[in-house]
Coordinates of C-alpha atoms in Angstrom, one line a residue:
M668 CA 41.2 -12.8 -21.8
R669 CA 44.7 -14.1 -21.2
E670 CA 45.9 -16.3 -18.4
P671 CA 46.7 -14.3 -15.3
V672 CA 50.3 -13.5 -14.4
F673 CA 49.5 -13.1 -10.7
T674 CA 47.2 -15.6 -9.0
E675 CA 47.4 -14.7 -5.3
T676 CA 48.3 -11.8 -3.0
L677 CA 51.0 -12.9 -0.6
Q678 CA 51.9 -9.6 1.2
I679 CA 51.0 -6.0 1.6
A680 CA 54.0 -3.8 2.6
M681 CA 53.9 -0.4 4.2
V682 CA 56.8 2.0 4.7
V683 CA 56.9 3.6 8.2
R684 CA 59.0 6.1 10.0
D685 CA 59.1 4.3 13.3
L686 CA 58.9 0.5 13.3
E687 CA 58.5 0.0 17.0
A688 CA 55.8 2.6 17.4
T689 CA 53.9 1.2 14.4
M690 CA 54.1 -2.4 15.7
R691 CA 53.0 -1.3 19.1
T692 CA 49.9 0.4 17.5
Y693 CA 49.1 -2.8 15.6
V694 CA 49.5 -5.0 18.6
E695 CA 47.9 -2.8 21.3
D696 CA 45.1 -1.2 19.3
Y697 CA 44.2 -3.9 16.8
G698 CA 45.5 -7.2 18.3
I699 CA 47.6 -7.8 15.1
G700 CA 50.9 -9.6 15.8
P701 CA 53.3 -11.0 16.9
W702 CA 55.8 -9.5 14.4
Q703 CA 59.0 -11.1 13.2
I704 CA 61.7 -8.5 12.8
Y705 CA 64.6 -8.7 10.3
E706 CA 67.3 -6.3 9.3
F707 CA 68.5 -6.0 5.7
R708 CA 71.9 -4.6 5.2
P709 CA 74.5 -4.6 2.4
D710 CA 76.4 -7.3 4.2
N711 CA 73.5 -9.8 4.4
V712 CA 71.6 -9.1 1.2
A713 CA 73.2 -10.0 -2.1
R714 CA 72.1 -7.4 -4.7
L715 CA 70.0 -8.5 -7.6
G716 CA 70.8 -6.8 -10.9
E717 CA 68.5 -3.8 -11.0
D718 CA 67.6 -1.8 -14.0
G719 CA 69.2 1.4 -12.7
P720 CA 72.0 2.4 -10.3
E721 CA 72.6 0.1 -7.4
I722 CA 72.4 1.8 -4.0
D723 CA 73.6 0.1 -0.8
S724 CA 70.8 0.5 1.6
A725 CA 69.5 -0.8 4.9
C726 CA 66.1 -1.3 6.5
R727 CA 64.4 -3.0 9.4
L728 CA 61.2 -4.8 8.6
A729 CA 58.6 -6.7 10.5
L730 CA 56.2 -9.4 9.2
T731 CA 53.0 -10.8 10.6
R732 CA 50.1 -12.7 9.0
V733 CA 46.6 -11.3 8.8
G734 CA 44.5 -14.2 7.6
S735 CA 46.4 -15.7 4.6
V736 CA 48.3 -12.5 3.7
F737 CA 51.5 -11.3 5.3
W738 CA 51.6 -7.6 6.4
E739 CA 55.1 -6.0 6.3
L740 CA 56.2 -2.8 7.9
I741 CA 59.5 -1.4 6.6
Q742 CA 61.6 1.4 8.2
P743 CA 64.5 2.7 6.1
L744 CA 67.8 3.0 8.0
D745 CA 69.2 5.5 5.5
D746 CA 68.2 8.5 3.4
R747 CA 68.8 7.1 -0.1
S748 CA 67.0 3.8 -0.4
I749 CA 63.8 3.1 -2.3
Y750 CA 62.0 3.2 1.1
A751 CA 63.5 6.6 2.1
E752 CA 62.6 8.1 -1.2
F753 CA 59.0 6.8 -0.8
L754 CA 58.8 8.4 2.7
A755 CA 60.2 11.7 1.4
S756 CA 57.8 11.9 -1.5
K757 CA 54.6 10.3 -0.3
G758 CA 54.9 9.8 3.5
E759 CA 54.0 6.6 5.3
G760 CA 51.8 4.1 3.5
V761 CA 51.5 1.1 1.1
H762 CA 54.7 0.7 -0.8
H763 CA 54.2 -2.6 -2.6
V764 CA 52.2 -5.7 -2.9
A765 CA 53.8 -9.1 -3.2
V766 CA 52.2 -11.6 -5.5
G767 CA 52.4 -15.3 -6.5
G768 CA 51.6 -17.0 -9.7
R769 CA 53.9 -18.1 -12.5
G770 CA 57.5 -18.9 -11.6
F771 CA 59.9 -16.1 -10.7
E772 CA 61.8 -16.1 -14.1
E773 CA 58.6 -16.3 -16.2
T774 CA 56.9 -13.5 -14.2
L775 CA 60.1 -11.4 -14.6
A776 CA 60.1 -12.1 -18.4
V777 CA 56.4 -11.1 -18.7
A778 CA 57.0 -7.9 -16.8
R779 CA 60.1 -7.0 -18.9
A780 CA 58.1 -7.8 -22.1
N781 CA 55.6 -5.3 -20.9
G782 CA 58.3 -2.6 -20.5
R783 CA 58.6 -2.9 -16.7
R784 CA 61.9 -2.7 -14.8
V785 CA 63.4 -4.3 -11.7
I786 CA 63.6 -1.3 -9.4
H787 CA 64.9 -3.1 -6.3
G788 CA 65.8 -6.7 -5.5
G789 CA 68.2 -9.1 -3.8
V790 CA 68.8 -12.4 -2.2
Y791 CA 68.3 -12.7 1.6
D792 CA 68.9 -16.0 3.4
G793 CA 68.1 -18.1 0.4
A794 CA 65.1 -16.2 -0.9
T795 CA 65.2 -14.0 -4.1
F796 CA 63.0 -11.0 -4.3
A797 CA 62.4 -8.4 -7.0
Y798 CA 60.3 -5.2 -7.1
L799 CA 58.8 -4.5 -10.5
S800 CA 57.9 -1.0 -11.8
T801 CA 54.3 -2.0 -12.2
D802 CA 53.3 1.3 -10.5
E803 CA 53.5 2.8 -14.0
D804 CA 50.5 0.7 -15.1
L805 CA 49.0 -1.1 -12.1
K806 CA 49.4 1.9 -9.8
V807 CA 51.4 -0.2 -7.2
V808 CA 54.9 -1.7 -7.2
T809 CA 54.7 -5.4 -7.4
E810 CA 57.1 -7.8 -5.6
I811 CA 57.8 -11.3 -6.7
F812 CA 59.7 -14.0 -4.9
D813 CA 61.7 -17.1 -5.6
W814 CA 61.3 -19.0 -2.3
P815 CA 62.7 -22.5 -2.3
D816 CA 60.5 -25.2 -0.9
G817 CA 61.2 -25.8 2.8
L818 CA 63.1 -22.6 3.3
E819 CA 62.6 -21.1 6.8
Q820 CA 64.2 -17.9 8.0
E821 CA 64.9 -17.1 11.7
P822 CA 63.9 -13.5 12.7
D823 CA 66.4 -11.2 14.4
A824 CA 63.7 -10.5 17.0
V825 CA 60.0 -10.8 17.8
Y826 CA 57.5 -8.1 18.9
P827 CA 56.1 -8.3 21.4
P828 CA 58.8 -10.2 23.2
A829 CA 57.8 -13.6 24.6

C-alpha cells in the first residue's frame, strides 16, 4: 500500500440556500457555533488557474469548529457558481471535504497525475485553496489549502452576535 496523500480531515462543507436560517438551526437546535462569517467576491478573491472556464462568483460562508474539524456552510450569491450549480442539481448538502497531508503543490501534482482537475480555487486573505475533481473517483470533491504559518483571518461578522 502506498503512503497516504491525505492524512487528516480539516473541514466538511455544505451548500445551503439560506445561511442565516441554517446557522440559527445549528445554534438553537444543536448548540453548534458561534459561526464566523465571510463573504467571497471577485474583488477579494484572486482566482486560481482552474482547469476550465473561469466564472466570477460570490458566496457567503460561515465556519465553526465541531471537535477538531471545521464545519462550513456556503450560500451562493449568484446563479452560475460551482455552489449554485450544486444547489440546482443536488439540493442542499455536503459539497466538499477539505483535507491535509502532503504540501499543497505535491498534493496538486498527485491529483493531476491521477487525472483530476482543479474545478475551483483562489487566494483569499493570504490562503490559497483548490477544489479537486476527486468526486469522479472518491465520490466527493476534495479541497486542499496552502495556509501560511501564523495566518489569521478576521471574519466579516459572527453569529450569534456577541
